[in-house]
Amino acid sequence: MTTRVAGRSLGAMSPELLAREGRRLFTAREVLRMAELGFFEGQHVELIDGELRVVSPQGPPHMGAIGRLNRILSLAYGPDHTVRVQGPVEVPDGLSLPEPDLAVVVTEGPWSRRHADCAETLLVVEVAVSSLAVDRRKAALYAEAGAPVYWLVEVERGRVVVHEGPRPDGAWSVVDVRDPLVLPGIGREVPVAEILPREDAAG
């Protein structure tokens, strides 16, 4: 399927049509091709709203939360599901290729041929330490793409904001701070303290 923005096929859009305030915007297709050609060797970049963003190195609180969540989710969901860590997920705007910190997908999927679509995930998770503004913007992308559940783990505040009921306008029907968390599809409860121990939440 050809992705369209404002009624135009991205494949036919000229650089001028992809420009914003003198900056050249990229499509997800272009960025994937550039990655195949080795343009980003040694760099971690993420495409949001047509702009390439260099992802900052991860500090211990960020990595610690991702590691604990990966372990919890992998054990809870078992072999029928895969927890993807910082892998791209596709969104329909054609100008973004977000890489959530974690995403749960069914193991038996076409993932060797393409990235998972947001709507095919059970859960998308972002862990925010210094990236809170960007992760809130990505919340709208995930809603527009139909991700069923999005967790925003706010490390410094020691809380998890749960988003449910995605809407095409980028809003969510339900946005709540919850503890314990309930894992989508299996109903298992996870206390927030298991993800963010008190010492990490403090710094």
PDB file of C-alpha atoms in Angstrom:
ATOM      1  CA  MET A   1       0.000   0.000   0.000  1.00  0.00           C
ATOM      2  CA  THR A   2       1.294   3.464  -0.863  1.00  0.00           C
ATOM      3  CA  THR A   3       1.392   5.808   2.115  1.00  0.00           C
ATOM      4  CA  ARG A   4      -0.258   9.168   1.552  1.00  0.00           C
ATOM      5  CA  VAL A   5       0.108  12.481   3.362  1.00  0.00           C
ATOM      6  CA  ALA A   6      -2.314  15.326   2.656  1.00  0.00           C
ATOM      7  CA  GLY A   7      -3.583  13.389  -0.370  1.00  0.00           C
ATOM      8  CA  ARG A   8      -0.141  12.949  -1.968  1.00  0.00           C
ATOM      9  CA  SER A   9       1.792   9.737  -2.495  1.00  0.00           C
ATOM     10  CA  LEU A  10       5.066   9.916  -0.561  1.00  0.00           C
ATOM     11  CA  GLY A  11       6.795   8.179  -3.442  1.00  0.00           C
ATOM     12  CA  ALA A  12       5.915  11.127  -5.680  1.00  0.00           C
ATOM     13  CA  MET A  13       6.655  13.919  -3.217  1.00  0.00           C
ATOM     14  CA  SER A  14       9.499  16.234  -4.183  1.00  0.00           C
ATOM     15  CA  PRO A  15      12.112  17.524  -1.667  1.00  0.00           C
ATOM     16  CA  GLU A  16      10.321  20.888  -1.752  1.00  0.00           C
ATOM     17  CA  LEU A  17       7.062  19.272  -0.630  1.00  0.00           C
ATOM     18  CA  LEU A  18       8.934  17.514   2.155  1.00  0.00           C
ATOM     19  CA  ALA A  19      10.547  20.720   3.415  1.00  0.00           C
ATOM     20  CA  ARG A  20       9.630  22.499   6.632  1.00  0.00           C
ATOM     21  CA  GLU A  21      11.147  25.870   7.484  1.00  0.00           C
ATOM     22  CA  GLY A  22      14.123  25.227   5.238  1.00  0.00           C
ATOM     23  CA  ARG A  23      14.741  21.739   6.590  1.00  0.00           C
ATOM     24  CA  ARG A  24      14.556  18.603   4.447  1.00  0.00           C
ATOM     25  CA  LEU A  25      12.125  16.056   5.868  1.00  0.00           C
ATOM     26  CA  PHE A  26      12.622  12.338   5.323  1.00  0.00           C
ATOM     27  CA  THR A  27      10.171   9.506   4.808  1.00  0.00           C
ATOM     28  CA  ALA A  28      10.347   6.216   6.680  1.00  0.00           C
ATOM     29  CA  ARG A  29      11.095   4.462   3.384  1.00  0.00           C
ATOM     30  CA  GLU A  30      14.071   6.738   2.724  1.00  0.00           C
ATOM     31  CA  VAL A  31      15.485   6.265   6.207  1.00  0.00           C
ATOM     32  CA  LEU A  32      15.209   2.468   6.002  1.00  0.00           C
ATOM     33  CA  ARG A  33      17.082   2.561   2.706  1.00  0.00           C
ATOM     34  CA  MET A  34      19.757   4.838   4.173  1.00  0.00           C
ATOM     35  CA  ALA A  35      20.163   2.416   7.087  1.00  0.00           C
ATOM     36  CA  GLU A  36      20.612  -0.484   4.653  1.00  0.00           C
ATOM     37  CA  LEU A  37      23.370   1.496   2.943  1.00  0.00           C
ATOM     38  CA  GLY A  38      25.167   2.067   6.264  1.00  0.00           C
ATOM     39  CA  PHE A  39      24.514   5.815   6.612  1.00  0.00           C
ATOM     40  CA  PHE A  40      23.967   5.575  10.383  1.00  0.00           C
ATOM     41  CA  GLU A  41      26.818   3.259  11.288  1.00  0.00           C
ATOM     42  CA  GLY A  42      27.617   3.706  14.976  1.00  0.00           C
ATOM     43  CA  GLN A  43      24.690   6.096  15.543  1.00  0.00           C
ATOM     44  CA  HIS A  44      21.272   5.515  17.070  1.00  0.00           C
ATOM     45  CA  VAL A  45      18.764   7.670  15.209  1.00  0.00           C
ATOM     46  CA  GLU A  46      14.973   7.809  15.224  1.00  0.00           C
ATOM     47  CA  LEU A  47      12.635   9.360  12.645  1.00  0.00           C
ATOM     48  CA  ILE A  48       9.851  11.504  14.159  1.00  0.00           C
ATOM     49  CA  ASP A  49       7.669  13.791  12.013  1.00  0.00           C
ATOM     50  CA  GLY A  50      10.126  13.614   9.121  1.00  0.00           C
ATOM     51  CA  GLU A  51      13.123  14.696  11.200  1.00  0.00           C
ATOM     52  CA  LEU A  52      16.009  12.462  12.180  1.00  0.00           C
ATOM     53  CA  ARG A  53      16.671  12.623  15.888  1.00  0.00           C
ATOM     54  CA  VAL A  54      19.920  11.363  17.399  1.00  0.00           C
ATOM     55  CA  VAL A  55      19.018   9.314  20.457  1.00  0.00           C
ATOM     56  CA  SER A  56      21.059  10.191  23.538  1.00  0.00           C
ATOM     57  CA  PRO A  57      23.184   7.527  25.243  1.00  0.00           C
ATOM     58  CA  GLN A  58      21.234   5.712  27.942  1.00  0.00           C
ATOM     59  CA  GLY A  59      22.060   6.214  31.606  1.00  0.00           C
ATOM     60  CA  PRO A  60      21.811   3.502  34.282  1.00  0.00           C
ATOM     61  CA  PRO A  61      18.222   4.390  35.425  1.00  0.00           C
ATOM     62  CA  HIS A  62      16.960   4.157  31.842  1.00  0.00           C
ATOM     63  CA  MET A  63      18.765   0.911  31.074  1.00  0.00           C
ATOM     64  CA  GLY A  64      17.820  -0.566  34.442  1.00  0.00           C
ATOM     65  CA  ALA A  65      14.107   0.041  33.857  1.00  0.00           C
ATOM     66  CA  ILE A  66      14.284  -1.417  30.339  1.00  0.00           C
ATOM     67  CA  GLY A  67      16.113  -4.500  31.616  1.00  0.00           C
ATOM     68  CA  ARG A  68      13.625  -5.151  34.398  1.00  0.00           C
ATOM     69  CA  LEU A  69      10.646  -4.638  32.075  1.00  0.00           C
ATOM     70  CA  ASN A  70      12.143  -6.909  29.436  1.00  0.00           C
ATOM     71  CA  ARG A  71      12.585  -9.677  32.005  1.00  0.00           C
ATOM     72  CA  ILE A  72       9.086  -9.210  33.479  1.00  0.00           C
ATOM     73  CA  LEU A  73       7.331  -9.094  30.105  1.00  0.00           C
ATOM     74  CA  SER A  74       9.294 -12.006  28.603  1.00  0.00           C
ATOM     75  CA  LEU A  75       8.511 -14.278  31.561  1.00  0.00           C
ATOM     76  CA  ALA A  76       4.856 -13.201  31.749  1.00  0.00           C
ATOM     77  CA  TYR A  77       4.036 -13.553  28.044  1.00  0.00           C
ATOM     78  CA  GLY A  78       6.129 -16.670  27.397  1.00  0.00           C
ATOM     79  CA  PRO A  79       7.247 -18.181  24.078  1.00  0.00           C
ATOM     80  CA  ASP A  80       4.081 -17.269  22.150  1.00  0.00           C
ATOM     81  CA  HIS A  81       5.068 -13.599  22.323  1.00  0.00           C
ATOM     82  CA  THR A  82       8.283 -11.694  21.717  1.00  0.00           C
ATOM     83  CA  VAL A  83       9.436  -8.581  23.540  1.00  0.00           C
ATOM     84  CA  ARG A  84      11.207  -6.356  21.034  1.00  0.00           C
ATOM     85  CA  VAL A  85      13.716  -3.967  22.594  1.00  0.00           C
ATOM     86  CA  GLN A  86      14.244  -0.619  20.850  1.00  0.00           C
ATOM     87  CA  GLY A  87      13.112  -1.938  17.466  1.00  0.00           C
ATOM     88  CA  PRO A  88      11.197   0.181  14.931  1.00  0.00           C
ATOM     89  CA  VAL A  89       7.414  -0.045  14.643  1.00  0.00           C
ATOM     90  CA  GLU A  90       5.549   1.195  11.593  1.00  0.00           C
ATOM     91  CA  VAL A  91       3.064   4.069  11.767  1.00  0.00           C
ATOM     92  CA  PRO A  92       0.858   5.192   8.861  1.00  0.00           C
ATOM     93  CA  ASP A  93       2.024   8.811   8.560  1.00  0.00           C
ATOM     94  CA  GLY A  94       5.009   7.775   6.400  1.00  0.00           C
ATOM     95  CA  LEU A  95       7.184  10.424   8.068  1.00  0.00           C
ATOM     96  CA  SER A  96       7.917   8.611  11.331  1.00  0.00           C
ATOM     97  CA  LEU A  97       9.578   5.376  12.344  1.00  0.00           C
ATOM     98  CA  PRO A  98       9.515   5.400  16.145  1.00  0.00           C
ATOM     99  CA  GLU A  99      11.573   2.918  18.141  1.00  0.00           C
ATOM    100  CA  PRO A 100       9.799   2.245  21.431  1.00  0.00           C
ATOM    101  CA  ASP A 101      11.954   0.979  24.271  1.00  0.00           C
ATOM    102  CA  LEU A 102       9.845  -2.191  24.351  1.00  0.00           C
ATOM    103  CA  ALA A 103       7.021  -3.638  22.278  1.00  0.00           C
ATOM    104  CA  VAL A 104       5.220  -6.954  22.758  1.00  0.00           C
ATOM    105  CA  VAL A 105       4.239  -8.788  19.565  1.00  0.00           C
ATOM    106  CA  VAL A 106       3.090 -12.291  18.685  1.00  0.00           C
ATOM    107  CA  THR A 107       6.131 -14.472  18.056  1.00  0.00           C
ATOM    108  CA  GLU A 108       4.728 -16.105  14.908  1.00  0.00           C
ATOM    109  CA  GLY A 109       4.637 -13.024  12.696  1.00  0.00           C
ATOM    110  CA  PRO A 110       6.218 -11.803   9.430  1.00  0.00           C
ATOM    111  CA  TRP A 111       8.936  -9.930  11.317  1.00  0.00           C
ATOM    112  CA  SER A 112      11.794 -11.278   9.195  1.00  0.00           C
ATOM    113  CA  ARG A 113      10.280  -9.450   6.194  1.00  0.00           C
ATOM    114  CA  ARG A 114       9.027  -6.224   7.780  1.00  0.00           C
ATOM    115  CA  HIS A 115       8.763  -4.294  11.026  1.00  0.00           C
ATOM    116  CA  ALA A 116       5.686  -4.736  13.191  1.00  0.00           C
ATOM    117  CA  ASP A 117       2.824  -2.351  12.651  1.00  0.00           C
ATOM    118  CA  CYS A 118       1.773  -0.489  15.801  1.00  0.00           C
ATOM    119  CA  ALA A 119      -1.710  -1.984  15.583  1.00  0.00           C
ATOM    120  CA  GLU A 120      -0.153  -5.485  15.727  1.00  0.00           C
ATOM    121  CA  THR A 121       1.422  -4.915  19.138  1.00  0.00           C
ATOM    122  CA  LEU A 122      -0.125  -5.874  22.455  1.00  0.00           C
ATOM    123  CA  LEU A 123       1.818  -3.237  24.345  1.00  0.00           C
ATOM    124  CA  VAL A 124       4.214  -0.386  23.532  1.00  0.00           C
ATOM    125  CA  VAL A 125       6.455   1.045  26.277  1.00  0.00           C
ATOM    126  CA  GLU A 126       8.660   4.133  26.459  1.00  0.00           C
ATOM    127  CA  VAL A 127      10.986   4.724  29.408  1.00  0.00           C
ATOM    128  CA  ALA A 128      11.515   8.462  29.920  1.00  0.00           C
ATOM    129  CA  VAL A 129      14.336  10.057  31.893  1.00  0.00           C
ATOM    130  CA  SER A 130      15.410  13.056  29.796  1.00  0.00           C
ATOM    131  CA  SER A 131      13.174  12.327  26.784  1.00  0.00           C
ATOM    132  CA  LEU A 132       9.778  13.077  28.316  1.00  0.00           C
ATOM    133  CA  ALA A 133       8.712  15.734  25.764  1.00  0.00           C
ATOM    134  CA  VAL A 134       9.593  13.473  22.818  1.00  0.00           C
ATOM    135  CA  ASP A 135       7.894  10.449  24.387  1.00  0.00           C
ATOM    136  CA  ARG A 136       4.713  12.471  24.887  1.00  0.00           C
ATOM    137  CA  ARG A 137       4.784  13.401  21.180  1.00  0.00           C
ATOM    138  CA  LYS A 138       5.279   9.734  20.358  1.00  0.00           C
ATOM    139  CA  ALA A 139       2.147   8.963  22.399  1.00  0.00           C
ATOM    140  CA  ALA A 140       0.136  10.750  19.702  1.00  0.00           C
ATOM    141  CA  LEU A 141       1.891   8.777  16.959  1.00  0.00           C
ATOM    142  CA  TYR A 142       1.102   5.497  18.713  1.00  0.00           C
ATOM    143  CA  ALA A 143      -2.556   6.486  19.100  1.00  0.00           C
ATOM    144  CA  GLU A 144      -2.855   7.508  15.432  1.00  0.00           C
ATOM    145  CA  ALA A 145      -1.299   4.157  14.456  1.00  0.00           C
ATOM    146  CA  GLY A 146      -3.749   2.159  16.597  1.00  0.00           C
ATOM    147  CA  ALA A 147      -1.416   0.748  19.249  1.00  0.00           C
ATOM    148  CA  PRO A 148      -3.890  -0.735  21.775  1.00  0.00           C
ATOM    149  CA  VAL A 149      -1.946   0.130  24.948  1.00  0.00           C
ATOM    150  CA  TYR A 150       0.952   2.524  25.582  1.00  0.00           C
ATOM    151  CA  TRP A 151       2.883   2.812  28.852  1.00  0.00           C
ATOM    152  CA  LEU A 152       4.992   5.901  29.546  1.00  0.00           C
ATOM    153  CA  VAL A 153       7.390   5.048  32.369  1.00  0.00           C
ATOM    154  CA  GLU A 154       8.411   8.322  34.029  1.00  0.00           C
ATOM    155  CA  VAL A 155      11.558   7.325  35.873  1.00  0.00           C
ATOM    156  CA  GLU A 156      12.189  10.513  37.838  1.00  0.00           C
ATOM    157  CA  ARG A 157       8.565  10.692  39.007  1.00  0.00           C
ATOM    158  CA  GLY A 158       8.529   7.004  39.879  1.00  0.00           C
ATOM    159  CA  ARG A 159       5.273   6.356  38.026  1.00  0.00           C
ATOM    160  CA  VAL A 160       3.786   4.763  34.915  1.00  0.00           C
ATOM    161  CA  VAL A 161       1.143   6.554  32.838  1.00  0.00           C
ATOM    162  CA  VAL A 162      -1.105   4.057  31.048  1.00  0.00           C
ATOM    163  CA  HIS A 163      -2.754   5.064  27.746  1.00  0.00           C
ATOM    164  CA  GLU A 164      -5.674   3.018  26.389  1.00  0.00           C
ATOM    165  CA  GLY A 165      -8.310   3.464  23.690  1.00  0.00           C
ATOM    166  CA  PRO A 166      -6.284   4.986  20.810  1.00  0.00           C
ATOM    167  CA  ARG A 167      -8.067   7.473  18.552  1.00  0.00           C
ATOM    168  CA  PRO A 168      -7.186   8.468  14.961  1.00  0.00           C
ATOM    169  CA  ASP A 169      -6.719  12.117  16.032  1.00  0.00           C
ATOM    170  CA  GLY A 170      -3.752  11.115  18.227  1.00  0.00           C
ATOM    171  CA  ALA A 171      -5.626  11.273  21.525  1.00  0.00           C
ATOM    172  CA  TRP A 172      -6.302   8.436  23.968  1.00  0.00           C
ATOM    173  CA  SER A 173      -9.686   7.672  25.535  1.00  0.00           C
ATOM    174  CA  VAL A 174      -8.061   6.758  28.862  1.00  0.00           C
ATOM    175  CA  VAL A 175      -4.848   8.192  30.372  1.00  0.00           C
ATOM    176  CA  ASP A 176      -4.221   7.085  33.961  1.00  0.00           C
ATOM    177  CA  VAL A 177      -1.374   6.755  36.434  1.00  0.00           C
ATOM    178  CA  ARG A 178      -1.703   3.165  37.676  1.00  0.00           C
ATOM    179  CA  ASP A 179      -0.177   0.873  40.233  1.00  0.00           C
ATOM    180  CA  PRO A 180      -0.279  -2.059  39.885  1.00  0.00           C
ATOM    181  CA  LEU A 181      -0.083  -2.333  36.129  1.00  0.00           C
ATOM    182  CA  VAL A 182      -2.144  -4.941  34.296  1.00  0.00           C
ATOM    183  CA  LEU A 183      -0.478  -6.714  31.380  1.00  0.00           C
ATOM    184  CA  PRO A 184      -2.729  -6.494  28.281  1.00  0.00           C
ATOM    185  CA  GLY A 185      -4.146  -9.777  27.056  1.00  0.00           C
ATOM    186  CA  ILE A 186      -3.154 -11.872  30.076  1.00  0.00           C
ATOM    187  CA  GLY A 187      -4.381  -9.815  33.028  1.00  0.00           C
ATOM    188  CA  ARG A 188      -1.338 -10.352  35.235  1.00  0.00           C
ATOM    189  CA  GLU A 189      -0.649  -7.529  37.707  1.00  0.00           C
ATOM    190  CA  VAL A 190       2.804  -5.975  38.024  1.00  0.00           C
ATOM    191  CA  PRO A 191       3.602  -3.543  40.867  1.00  0.00           C
ATOM    192  CA  VAL A 192       5.379  -0.420  39.639  1.00  0.00           C
ATOM    193  CA  ALA A 193       8.062  -0.999  42.300  1.00  0.00           C
ATOM    194  CA  GLU A 194       9.201  -4.049  40.311  1.00  0.00           C
ATOM    195  CA  ILE A 195       9.971  -1.767  37.378  1.00  0.00           C
ATOM    196  CA  LEU A 196      11.233   1.283  39.279  1.00  0.00           C
ATOM    197  CA  PRO A 197      12.885   0.448  42.597  1.00  0.00           C
ATOM    198  CA  ARG A 198      12.906   3.381  45.009  1.00  0.00           C
ATOM    199  CA  GLU A 199      16.592   4.141  44.458  1.00  0.00           C
ATOM    200  CA  ASP A 200      16.095   4.491  40.674  1.00  0.00           C
ATOM    201  CA  ALA A 201      12.945   6.602  41.044  1.00  0.00           C
ATOM    202  CA  ALA A 202      14.923   9.041  43.170  1.00  0.00           C
ATOM    203  CA  GLY A 203      17.646   9.603  40.622  1.00  0.00           C
TER     204      GLY A 203
END
